[in-house]
Coordinates of C-alpha atoms and ligand atoms in Angstrom, one line a residue:
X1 CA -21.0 13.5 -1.0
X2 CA -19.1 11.8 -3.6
X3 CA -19.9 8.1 -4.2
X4 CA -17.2 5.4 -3.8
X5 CA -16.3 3.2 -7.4
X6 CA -15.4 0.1 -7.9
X7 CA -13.2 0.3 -10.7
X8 CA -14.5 -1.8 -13.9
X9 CA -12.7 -4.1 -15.3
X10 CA -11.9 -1.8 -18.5
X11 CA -10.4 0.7 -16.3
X12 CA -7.9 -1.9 -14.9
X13 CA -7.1 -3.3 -18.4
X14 CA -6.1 -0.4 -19.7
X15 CA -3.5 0.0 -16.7
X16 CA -2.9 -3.5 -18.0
X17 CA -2.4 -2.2 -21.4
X18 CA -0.1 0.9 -20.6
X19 CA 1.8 -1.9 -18.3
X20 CA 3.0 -3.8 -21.4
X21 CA 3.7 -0.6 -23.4
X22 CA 6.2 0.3 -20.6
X23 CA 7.9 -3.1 -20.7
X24 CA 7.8 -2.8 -24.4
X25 CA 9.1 0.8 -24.3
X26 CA 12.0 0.1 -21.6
X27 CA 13.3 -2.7 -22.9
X28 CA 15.4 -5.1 -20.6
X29 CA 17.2 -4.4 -17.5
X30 CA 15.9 -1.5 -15.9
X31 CA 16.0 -1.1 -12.2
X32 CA 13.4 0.4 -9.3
X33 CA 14.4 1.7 -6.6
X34 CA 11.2 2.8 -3.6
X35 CA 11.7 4.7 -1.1
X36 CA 8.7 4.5 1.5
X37 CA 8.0 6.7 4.4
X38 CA 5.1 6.8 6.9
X39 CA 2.6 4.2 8.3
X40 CA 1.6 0.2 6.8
X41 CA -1.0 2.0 4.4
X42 CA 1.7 3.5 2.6
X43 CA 4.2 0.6 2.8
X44 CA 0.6 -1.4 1.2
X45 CA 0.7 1.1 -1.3
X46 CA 4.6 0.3 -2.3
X47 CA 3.8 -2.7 -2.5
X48 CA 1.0 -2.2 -5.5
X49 CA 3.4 0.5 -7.1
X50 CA 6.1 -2.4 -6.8
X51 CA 3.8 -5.0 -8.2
X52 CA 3.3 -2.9 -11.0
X53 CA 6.6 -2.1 -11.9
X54 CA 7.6 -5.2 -11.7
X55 CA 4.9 -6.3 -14.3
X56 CA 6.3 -3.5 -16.7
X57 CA 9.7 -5.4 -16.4
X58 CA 11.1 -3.2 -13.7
X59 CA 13.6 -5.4 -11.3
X60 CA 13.5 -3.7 -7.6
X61 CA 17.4 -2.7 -6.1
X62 CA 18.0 -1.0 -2.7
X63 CA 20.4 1.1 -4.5
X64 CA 19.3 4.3 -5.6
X65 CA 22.1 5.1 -7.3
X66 CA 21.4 2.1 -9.9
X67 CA 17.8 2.6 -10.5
X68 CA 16.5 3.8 -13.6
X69 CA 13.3 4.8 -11.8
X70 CA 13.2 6.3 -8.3
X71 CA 9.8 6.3 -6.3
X72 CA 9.5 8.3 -3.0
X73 CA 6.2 7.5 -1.2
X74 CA 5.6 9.8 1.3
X75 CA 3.9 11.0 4.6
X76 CA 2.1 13.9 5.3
X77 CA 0.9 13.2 8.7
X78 CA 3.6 15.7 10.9
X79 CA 5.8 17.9 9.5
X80 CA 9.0 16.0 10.2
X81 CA 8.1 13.2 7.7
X82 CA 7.6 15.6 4.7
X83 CA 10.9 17.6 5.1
X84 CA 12.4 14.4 5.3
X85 CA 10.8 13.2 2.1
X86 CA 11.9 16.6 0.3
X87 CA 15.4 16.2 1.5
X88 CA 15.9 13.0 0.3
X89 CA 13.7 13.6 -2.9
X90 CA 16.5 16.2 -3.3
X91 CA 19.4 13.7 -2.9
X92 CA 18.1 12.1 -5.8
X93 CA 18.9 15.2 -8.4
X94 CA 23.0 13.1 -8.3
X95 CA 21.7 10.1 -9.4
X96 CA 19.7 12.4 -12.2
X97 CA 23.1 14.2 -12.9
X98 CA 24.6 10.7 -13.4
X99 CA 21.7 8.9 -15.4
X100 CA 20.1 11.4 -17.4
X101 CA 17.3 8.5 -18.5
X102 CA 16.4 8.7 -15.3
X103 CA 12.8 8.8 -13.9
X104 CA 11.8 10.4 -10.7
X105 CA 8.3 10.1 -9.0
X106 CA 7.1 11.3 -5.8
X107 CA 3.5 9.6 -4.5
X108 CA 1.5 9.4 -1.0
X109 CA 0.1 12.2 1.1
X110 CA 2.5 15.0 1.1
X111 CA 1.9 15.2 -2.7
X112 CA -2.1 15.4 -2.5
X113 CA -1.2 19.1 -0.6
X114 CA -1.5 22.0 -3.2
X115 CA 1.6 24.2 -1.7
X116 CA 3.7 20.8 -2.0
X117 CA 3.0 20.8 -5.1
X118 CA 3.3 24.3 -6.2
X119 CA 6.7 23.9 -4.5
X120 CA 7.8 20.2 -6.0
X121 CA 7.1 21.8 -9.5
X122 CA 8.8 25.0 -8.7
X123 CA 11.8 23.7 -6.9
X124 CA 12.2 20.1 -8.1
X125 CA 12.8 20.7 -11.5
X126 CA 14.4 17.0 -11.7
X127 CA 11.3 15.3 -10.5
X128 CA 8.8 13.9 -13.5
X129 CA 5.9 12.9 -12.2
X130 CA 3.6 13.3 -8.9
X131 CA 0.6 10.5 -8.3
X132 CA -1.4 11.4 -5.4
X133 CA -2.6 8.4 -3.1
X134 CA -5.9 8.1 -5.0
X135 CA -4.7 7.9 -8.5
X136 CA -2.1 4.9 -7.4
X137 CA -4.1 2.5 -10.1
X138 CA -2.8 5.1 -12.9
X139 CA 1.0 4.8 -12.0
X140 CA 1.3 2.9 -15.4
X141 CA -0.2 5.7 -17.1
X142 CA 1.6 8.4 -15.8
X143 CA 4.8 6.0 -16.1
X144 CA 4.1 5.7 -20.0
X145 CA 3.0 9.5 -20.4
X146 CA 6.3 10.5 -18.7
X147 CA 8.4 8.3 -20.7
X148 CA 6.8 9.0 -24.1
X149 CA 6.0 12.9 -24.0
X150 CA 9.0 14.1 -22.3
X151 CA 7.0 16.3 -20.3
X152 CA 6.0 16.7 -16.5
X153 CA 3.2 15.2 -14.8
X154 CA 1.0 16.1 -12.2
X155 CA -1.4 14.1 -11.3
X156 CA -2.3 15.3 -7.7
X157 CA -6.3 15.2 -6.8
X158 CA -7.6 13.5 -3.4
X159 CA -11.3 14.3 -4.8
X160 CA -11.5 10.8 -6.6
X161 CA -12.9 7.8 -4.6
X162 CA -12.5 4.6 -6.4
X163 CA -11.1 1.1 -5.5
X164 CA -8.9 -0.7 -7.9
X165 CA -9.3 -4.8 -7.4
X166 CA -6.7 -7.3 -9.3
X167 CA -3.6 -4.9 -9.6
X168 CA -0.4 -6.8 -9.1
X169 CA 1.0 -6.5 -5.3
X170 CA 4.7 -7.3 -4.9
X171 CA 5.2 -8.7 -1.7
X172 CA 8.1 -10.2 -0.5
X173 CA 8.5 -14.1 -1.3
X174 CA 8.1 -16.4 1.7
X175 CA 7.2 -13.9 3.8
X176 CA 4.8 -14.8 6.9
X177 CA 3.3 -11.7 7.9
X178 CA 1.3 -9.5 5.1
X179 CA -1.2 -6.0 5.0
X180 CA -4.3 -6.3 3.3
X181 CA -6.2 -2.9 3.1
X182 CA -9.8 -3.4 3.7
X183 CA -10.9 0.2 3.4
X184 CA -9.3 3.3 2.1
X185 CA -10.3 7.2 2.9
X186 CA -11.4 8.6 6.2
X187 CA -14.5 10.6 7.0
X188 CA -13.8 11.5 10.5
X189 CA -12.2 14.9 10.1
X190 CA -9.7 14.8 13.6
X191 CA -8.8 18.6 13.7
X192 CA -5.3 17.8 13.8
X193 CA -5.7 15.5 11.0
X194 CA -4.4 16.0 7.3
X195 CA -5.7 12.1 6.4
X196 CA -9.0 13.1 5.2
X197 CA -7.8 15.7 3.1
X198 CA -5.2 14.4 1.1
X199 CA -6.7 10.1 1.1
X200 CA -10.2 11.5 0.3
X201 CA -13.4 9.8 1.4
X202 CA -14.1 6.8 3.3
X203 CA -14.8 3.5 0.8
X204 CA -14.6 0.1 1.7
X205 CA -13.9 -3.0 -0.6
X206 CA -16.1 -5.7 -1.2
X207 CA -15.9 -8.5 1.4
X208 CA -15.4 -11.3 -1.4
X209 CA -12.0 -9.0 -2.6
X210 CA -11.1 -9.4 0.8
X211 CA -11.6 -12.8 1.7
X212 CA -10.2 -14.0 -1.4
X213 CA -7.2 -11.8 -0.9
X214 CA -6.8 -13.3 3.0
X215 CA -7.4 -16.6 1.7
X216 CA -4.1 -16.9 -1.1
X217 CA -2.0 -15.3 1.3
X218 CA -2.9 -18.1 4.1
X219 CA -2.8 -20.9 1.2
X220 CA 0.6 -18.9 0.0
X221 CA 2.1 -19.8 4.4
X222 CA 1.7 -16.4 5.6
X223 CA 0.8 -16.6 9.2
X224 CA -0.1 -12.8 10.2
X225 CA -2.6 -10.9 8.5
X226 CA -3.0 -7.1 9.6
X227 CA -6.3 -5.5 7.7
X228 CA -5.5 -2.2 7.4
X229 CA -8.0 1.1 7.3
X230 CA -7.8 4.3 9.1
X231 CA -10.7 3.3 10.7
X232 CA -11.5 -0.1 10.3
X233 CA -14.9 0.0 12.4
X234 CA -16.7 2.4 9.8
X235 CA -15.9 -0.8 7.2
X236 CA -18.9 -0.5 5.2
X237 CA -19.2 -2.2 1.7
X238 CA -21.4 -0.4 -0.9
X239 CA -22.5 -3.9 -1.8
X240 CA -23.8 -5.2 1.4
X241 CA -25.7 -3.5 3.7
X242 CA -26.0 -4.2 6.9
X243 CA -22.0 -6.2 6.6
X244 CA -19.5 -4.0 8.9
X245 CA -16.1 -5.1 10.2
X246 CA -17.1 -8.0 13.2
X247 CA -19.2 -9.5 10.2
X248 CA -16.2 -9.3 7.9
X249 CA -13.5 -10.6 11.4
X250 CA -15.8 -13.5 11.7
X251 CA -15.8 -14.6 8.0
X252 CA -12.5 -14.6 7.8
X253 CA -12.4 -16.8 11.0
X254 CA -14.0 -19.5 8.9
X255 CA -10.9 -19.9 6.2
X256 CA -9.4 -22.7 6.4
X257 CA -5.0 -23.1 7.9
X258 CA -3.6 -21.4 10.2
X259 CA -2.8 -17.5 11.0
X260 CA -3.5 -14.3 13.6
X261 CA -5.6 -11.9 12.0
X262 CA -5.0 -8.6 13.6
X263 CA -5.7 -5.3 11.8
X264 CA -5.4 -1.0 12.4
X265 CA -6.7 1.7 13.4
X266 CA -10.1 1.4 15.3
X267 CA -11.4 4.7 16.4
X268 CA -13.0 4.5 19.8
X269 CA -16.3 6.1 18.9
X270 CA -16.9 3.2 16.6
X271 CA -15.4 -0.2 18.7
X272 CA -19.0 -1.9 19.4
X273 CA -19.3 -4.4 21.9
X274 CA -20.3 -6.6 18.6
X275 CA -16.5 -6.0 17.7
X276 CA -15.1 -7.1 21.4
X277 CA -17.2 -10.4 21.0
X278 CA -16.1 -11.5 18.0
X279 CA -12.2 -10.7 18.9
X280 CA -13.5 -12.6 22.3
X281 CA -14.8 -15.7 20.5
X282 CA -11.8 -16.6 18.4
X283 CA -8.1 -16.5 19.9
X284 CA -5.5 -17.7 17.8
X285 CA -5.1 -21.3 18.2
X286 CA -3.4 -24.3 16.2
X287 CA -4.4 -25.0 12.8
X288 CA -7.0 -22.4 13.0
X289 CA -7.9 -18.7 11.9
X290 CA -8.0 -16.8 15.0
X291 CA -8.0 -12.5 15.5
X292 CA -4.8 -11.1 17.3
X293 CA -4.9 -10.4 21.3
X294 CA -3.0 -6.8 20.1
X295 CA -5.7 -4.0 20.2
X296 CA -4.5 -0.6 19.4
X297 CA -7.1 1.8 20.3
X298 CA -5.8 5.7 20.2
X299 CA -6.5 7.7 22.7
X300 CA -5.0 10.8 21.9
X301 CA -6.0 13.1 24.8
X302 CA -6.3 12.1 28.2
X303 CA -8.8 15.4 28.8
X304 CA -12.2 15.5 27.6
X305 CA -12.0 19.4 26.8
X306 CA -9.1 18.3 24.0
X307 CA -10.7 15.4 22.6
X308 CA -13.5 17.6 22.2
X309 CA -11.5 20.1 20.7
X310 CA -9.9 17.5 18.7
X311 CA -13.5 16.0 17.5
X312 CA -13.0 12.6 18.5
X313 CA -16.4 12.5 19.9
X314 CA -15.9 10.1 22.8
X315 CA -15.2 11.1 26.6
X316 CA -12.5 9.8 28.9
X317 CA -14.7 7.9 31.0
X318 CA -16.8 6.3 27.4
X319 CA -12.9 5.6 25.7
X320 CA -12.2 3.2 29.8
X321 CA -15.2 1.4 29.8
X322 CA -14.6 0.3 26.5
X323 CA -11.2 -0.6 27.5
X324 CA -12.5 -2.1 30.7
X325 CA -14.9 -4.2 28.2
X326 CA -11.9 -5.1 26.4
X327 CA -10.1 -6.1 29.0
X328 CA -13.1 -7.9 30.8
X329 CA -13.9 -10.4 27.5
X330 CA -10.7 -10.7 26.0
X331 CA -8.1 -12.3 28.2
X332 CA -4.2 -11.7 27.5
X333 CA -5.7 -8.5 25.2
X334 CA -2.4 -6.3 24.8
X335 CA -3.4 -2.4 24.3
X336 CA -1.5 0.4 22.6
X337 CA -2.5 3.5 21.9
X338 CA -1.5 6.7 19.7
X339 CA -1.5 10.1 21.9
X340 CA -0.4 13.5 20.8
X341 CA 0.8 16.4 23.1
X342 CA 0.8 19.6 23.2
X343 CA -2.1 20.0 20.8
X344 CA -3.6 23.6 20.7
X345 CA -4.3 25.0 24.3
X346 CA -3.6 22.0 26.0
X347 CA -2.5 23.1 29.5
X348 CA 0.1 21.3 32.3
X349 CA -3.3 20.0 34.2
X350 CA -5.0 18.4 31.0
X351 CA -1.3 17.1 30.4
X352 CA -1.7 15.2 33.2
X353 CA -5.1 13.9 33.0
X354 CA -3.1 12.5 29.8
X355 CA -0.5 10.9 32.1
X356 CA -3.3 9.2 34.4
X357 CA -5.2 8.0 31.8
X358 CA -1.7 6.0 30.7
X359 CA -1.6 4.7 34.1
X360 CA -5.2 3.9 34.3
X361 CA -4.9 1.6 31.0
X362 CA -1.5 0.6 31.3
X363 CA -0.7 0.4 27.9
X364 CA 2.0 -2.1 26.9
X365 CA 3.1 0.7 24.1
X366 CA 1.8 3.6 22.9
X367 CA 2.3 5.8 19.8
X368 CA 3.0 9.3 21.1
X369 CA 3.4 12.3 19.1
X370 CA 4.5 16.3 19.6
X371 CA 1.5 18.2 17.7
X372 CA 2.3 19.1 14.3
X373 CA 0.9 21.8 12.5
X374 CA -1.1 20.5 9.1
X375 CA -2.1 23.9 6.8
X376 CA -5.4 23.2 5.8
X377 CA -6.9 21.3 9.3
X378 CA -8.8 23.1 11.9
X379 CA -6.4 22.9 15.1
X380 CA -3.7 24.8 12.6
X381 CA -5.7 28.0 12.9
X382 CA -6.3 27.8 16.4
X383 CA -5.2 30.4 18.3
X384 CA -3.1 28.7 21.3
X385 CA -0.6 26.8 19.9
X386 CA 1.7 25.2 22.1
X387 CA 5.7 26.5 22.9
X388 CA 8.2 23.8 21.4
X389 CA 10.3 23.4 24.5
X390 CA 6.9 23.1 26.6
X391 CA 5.7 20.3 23.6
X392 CA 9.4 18.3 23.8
X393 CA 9.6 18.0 27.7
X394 CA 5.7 17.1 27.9
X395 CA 6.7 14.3 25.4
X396 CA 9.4 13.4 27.1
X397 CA 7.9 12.7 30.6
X398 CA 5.2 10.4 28.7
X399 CA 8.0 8.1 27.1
X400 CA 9.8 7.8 30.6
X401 CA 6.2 6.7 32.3
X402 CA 5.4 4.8 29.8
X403 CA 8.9 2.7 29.8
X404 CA 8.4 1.9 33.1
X405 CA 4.9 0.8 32.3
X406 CA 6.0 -0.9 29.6
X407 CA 8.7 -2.8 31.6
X408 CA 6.6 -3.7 34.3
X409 CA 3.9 -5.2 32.0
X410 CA 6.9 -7.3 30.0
X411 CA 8.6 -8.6 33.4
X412 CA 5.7 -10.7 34.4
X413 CA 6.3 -12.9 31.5
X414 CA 9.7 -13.8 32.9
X415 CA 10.4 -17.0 33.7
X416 CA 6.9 -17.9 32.0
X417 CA 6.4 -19.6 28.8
X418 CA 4.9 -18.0 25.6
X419 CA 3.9 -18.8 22.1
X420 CA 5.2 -16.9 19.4
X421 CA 5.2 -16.9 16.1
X422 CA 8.6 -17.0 14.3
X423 CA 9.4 -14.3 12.1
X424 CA 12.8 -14.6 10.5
X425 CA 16.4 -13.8 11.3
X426 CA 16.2 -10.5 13.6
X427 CA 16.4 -7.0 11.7
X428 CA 18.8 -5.4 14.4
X429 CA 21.2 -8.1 15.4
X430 CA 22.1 -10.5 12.1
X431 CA 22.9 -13.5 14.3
X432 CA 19.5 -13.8 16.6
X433 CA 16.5 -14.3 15.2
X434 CA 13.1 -13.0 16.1
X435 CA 9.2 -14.1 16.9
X436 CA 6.3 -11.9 17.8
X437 CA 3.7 -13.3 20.2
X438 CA -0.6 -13.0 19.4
X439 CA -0.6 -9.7 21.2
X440 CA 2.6 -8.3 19.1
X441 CA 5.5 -8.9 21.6
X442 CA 9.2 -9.5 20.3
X443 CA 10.5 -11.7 21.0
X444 CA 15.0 -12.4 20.7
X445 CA 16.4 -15.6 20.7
X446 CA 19.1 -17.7 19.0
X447 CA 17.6 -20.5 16.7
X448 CA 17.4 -21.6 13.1
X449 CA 16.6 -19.6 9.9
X450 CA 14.3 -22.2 8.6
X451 CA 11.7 -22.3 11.4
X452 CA 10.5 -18.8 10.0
X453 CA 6.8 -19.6 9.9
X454 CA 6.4 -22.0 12.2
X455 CA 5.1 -21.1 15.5
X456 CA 7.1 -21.6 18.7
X457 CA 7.1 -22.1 22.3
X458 CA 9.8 -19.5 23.9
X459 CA 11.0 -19.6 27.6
X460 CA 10.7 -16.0 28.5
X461 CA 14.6 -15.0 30.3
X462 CA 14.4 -11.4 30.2
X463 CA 11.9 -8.4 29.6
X464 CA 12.7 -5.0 28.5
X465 CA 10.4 -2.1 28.1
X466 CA 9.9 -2.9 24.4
X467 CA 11.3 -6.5 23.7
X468 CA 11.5 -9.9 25.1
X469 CA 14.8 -12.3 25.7
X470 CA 14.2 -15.9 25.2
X471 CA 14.7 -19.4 24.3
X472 CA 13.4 -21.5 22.0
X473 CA 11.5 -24.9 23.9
X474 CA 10.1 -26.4 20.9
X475 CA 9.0 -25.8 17.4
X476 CA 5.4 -26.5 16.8
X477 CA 5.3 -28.1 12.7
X478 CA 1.6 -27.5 11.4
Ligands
5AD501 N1 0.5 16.0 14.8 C1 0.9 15.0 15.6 N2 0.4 13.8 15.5 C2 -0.5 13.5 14.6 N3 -1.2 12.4 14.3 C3 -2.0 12.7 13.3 N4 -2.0 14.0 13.0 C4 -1.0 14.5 13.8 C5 -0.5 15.8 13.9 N5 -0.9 16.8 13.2 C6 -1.0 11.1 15.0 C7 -2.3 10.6 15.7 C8 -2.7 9.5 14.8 C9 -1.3 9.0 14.4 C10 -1.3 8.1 13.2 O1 -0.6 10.1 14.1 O2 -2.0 10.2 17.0 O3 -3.4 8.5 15.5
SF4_502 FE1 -6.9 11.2 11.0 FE2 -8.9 11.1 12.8 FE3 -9.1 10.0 10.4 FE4 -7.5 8.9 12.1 S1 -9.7 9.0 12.4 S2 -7.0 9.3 10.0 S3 -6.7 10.7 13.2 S4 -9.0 12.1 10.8

């Protein structure tokens, strides 16, 4: 098996290097324009790709049509997700037709997939360079290679398995919620799963990187920190054995200020009982460094003939008494979970054992999914594939259970008060503002711009399936 890298420090200064050509090369002025589809790994990836092109003396613009460099990270996890990112990749060819100068790149998942690529190169003649998710480090390469030699890049192989430390990260000033990846890669090999094929192999950074990372964005007044992996439990650094993730939770726990550390995706088969107890021994408290009461932990399959078939490698009955563990040691712990249906075979009976186990947990959200075909992955040559009206209505009778679940979970907060941390003016309605509590809830309520940050106390008025209604009691200044 191929061994993880740490990139040296040469490596990254030539990056460094090609980064000042660029700026040198573009001059001033020049625009960037990202487009970002797909889970927080690939939004922590725009924010390295923005970091970078920032550094080369791009300025970023939610205007396509004004960018002189148009990035579309994408998703390759169902089907939907790429044909949207190939649609809109396509939408781009006017703003090429406008601005011959120009540059389009496509990066992420969907690009580390030979036929993609064989069909981006044949199709997309307007697009000048793809970076799979591996290569991201070498975006000011293939920048300056694609700007000098007037030529196409490709640059598509998952095989690689390094870690670049010390690129620039743009994240958004004053900001107090931020993604720090922790690992990269997955081993696990889900049949359903394209992941592992197109982020390559499991590798973990070093725990220094990551506390010192954790540590400037709490000194910097961010107050959520989600650690991000595909599976954070197999977090095992090269340079410490023995050190997995509750080692890394707990040093963290020790920084100094104030924030809620949560972090995604744990995969059952590897949540220890050492992870519940060190979640269990530090909630998130005032003027501390505490580990977030929001657990997601995805189930996928309510029937132990499918999870088999899906190689997830726990049962029903070993994925609830981990829950009931959870549950058990960590008071207030909100759960969530990721399920798919109508994954090869899966019949109306194991359907349903999908629907109890729902009802068993009681999630306060889950995740849920129609199967998607991935070419390449096991389940896609399975013979059994499920019927596309029997897929949708499946899906649909999960949502409507779990709303009501949902609901009844949120109204026992009415009339109760909560703590919340205050996140900014609200993304949907312009003139409320919004705070999420330690186990993720949203909170609405009217209130000032410039408490974003601080955490509050909210009088809970009303609870909806997915969001919360309240009012602010009192600020808390730390
Ligand atoms: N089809 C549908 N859902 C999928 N997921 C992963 N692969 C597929 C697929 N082929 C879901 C899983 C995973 C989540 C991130 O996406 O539930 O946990
Ligand atoms: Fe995909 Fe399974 Fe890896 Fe998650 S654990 S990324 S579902 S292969």
């Amino acid at each position: 098996m191929e061994k993880e890298v740490i990139l040296s420090e040469s490596e990254i200064k030539k990056q460094f290097d090609y980064m000042s050509q660029v700026k040198t090369l573009i001059g001033t002025g020049k625009k960037v324009y990202i487009r970002t589809f797909g889970c927080q790994q690939n939004e922590a990836d725009s924010e390295k790709l923005l970091g970078m092109a920032e550094t080369m003396g791009y300025t970023p613009t939610d205007k396509s049509g004004q960018a002189d460099l148009i990035l579309v990270n994408t998703c390759a996890v169902r089907e939907h997700a790429e044909l949207k990112a190939l649609s809109i990749s396509g939408e781009y060819k006017h703003c090429k037709a406008d601005n011959p100068q120009l540059i389009i790149g496509i990066c992420g998942c969907m690009v580390s997939q030979e036929h993609r690529v064989k069909d981006i190169k044949n199709r997309y003649p307007y697009v000048d360079f793809l970076l799979g998710t591996t290569l991201i480090h070498r975006f000011p390469e293939i920048l300056f290679k694609t700007l000098t030699e007037k030529k196409r890049n490709f640059w598509v192989s998952p095989e690689t398995s390094v870690i670049a430390e010390n690129l620039p990260v743009s994240r958004v000033p004053g900001a107090v919620e931020a993604w720090v990846s922790v690992m990269y890669g997955c081993n696990n090999f889900c049949t359903y799963c394209i992941v592992p094929y197109v982020r390559g192999r499991e590798r973990s950074r070093n725990p220094e990187d990551v506390i010192k990372e954790v540590d400037s964005l709490i000194k910097n007044g961010v107050k959520s920190i989600t650690l991000l992996g595909q599976n954070v439990n197999s977090y095992k650094p090269l340079s410490k054995p023995g050190y997995g993730f509750p080692e890394l939770l707990e040093d963290l726990c020790k920084l100094d200020g104030e924030c809620v550390i949560g972090f995604m995706t744990s995969h059952p088969k590897d949540a220890t009982a050492e992870l519940v107890e060190v979640i269990a021994k530090h909630p998130p408290a005032t003027g501390k460094v505490g580990i977030s009461r929001r657990f997601h932990l995805p189930l996928q399959s309510g029937s132990d003939r499918i999870l088999k078939a899906m190689n997830r490698h726990y049962t029903l009955e070993k994925y609830m008494s981990l829950v009931e563990n959870i549950k058990r040691r960590i008071p207030g712990v909100s759960l969530t979970t990721d399920i798919i249906v109508g994954f090869p075979t899966e019949t109306e009976e194991e359907f349903r054992q999908t629907l109890d186990a729902v009802r068993r947990v009681r999630y306060d959200n889950i995740y849920s999914f129609i199967y998607s075909k991935r070419k390449g992955t096991a389940a896609a040559a399975m013979e059994g594939q499920i019927d596309e009206r029997v897929k949708g209505e499946r899906l649909r009778r999960l949502i409507d259970l779990q709303s009501e679940i949902s609901k009844e979970n949120n109204v026992r907060l009415e009339n109760l008060t909560v703590r919340g941390l205050i996140e900014g003016v609200s993304k949907t309605s312009p003139e409320k503002m919004t705070a999420r509590t330690a186990d993720g809830k949203l909170i609405h309520f009217t209130g000032n711009p410039e408490d974003a940050g601080k955490c509050g106390l909210f009088l809970i008025e009303k609870a909806e399936s997915h969001e919360l209604f309240g009012s602010l009691v009192k600020t808390e200044d730390i």
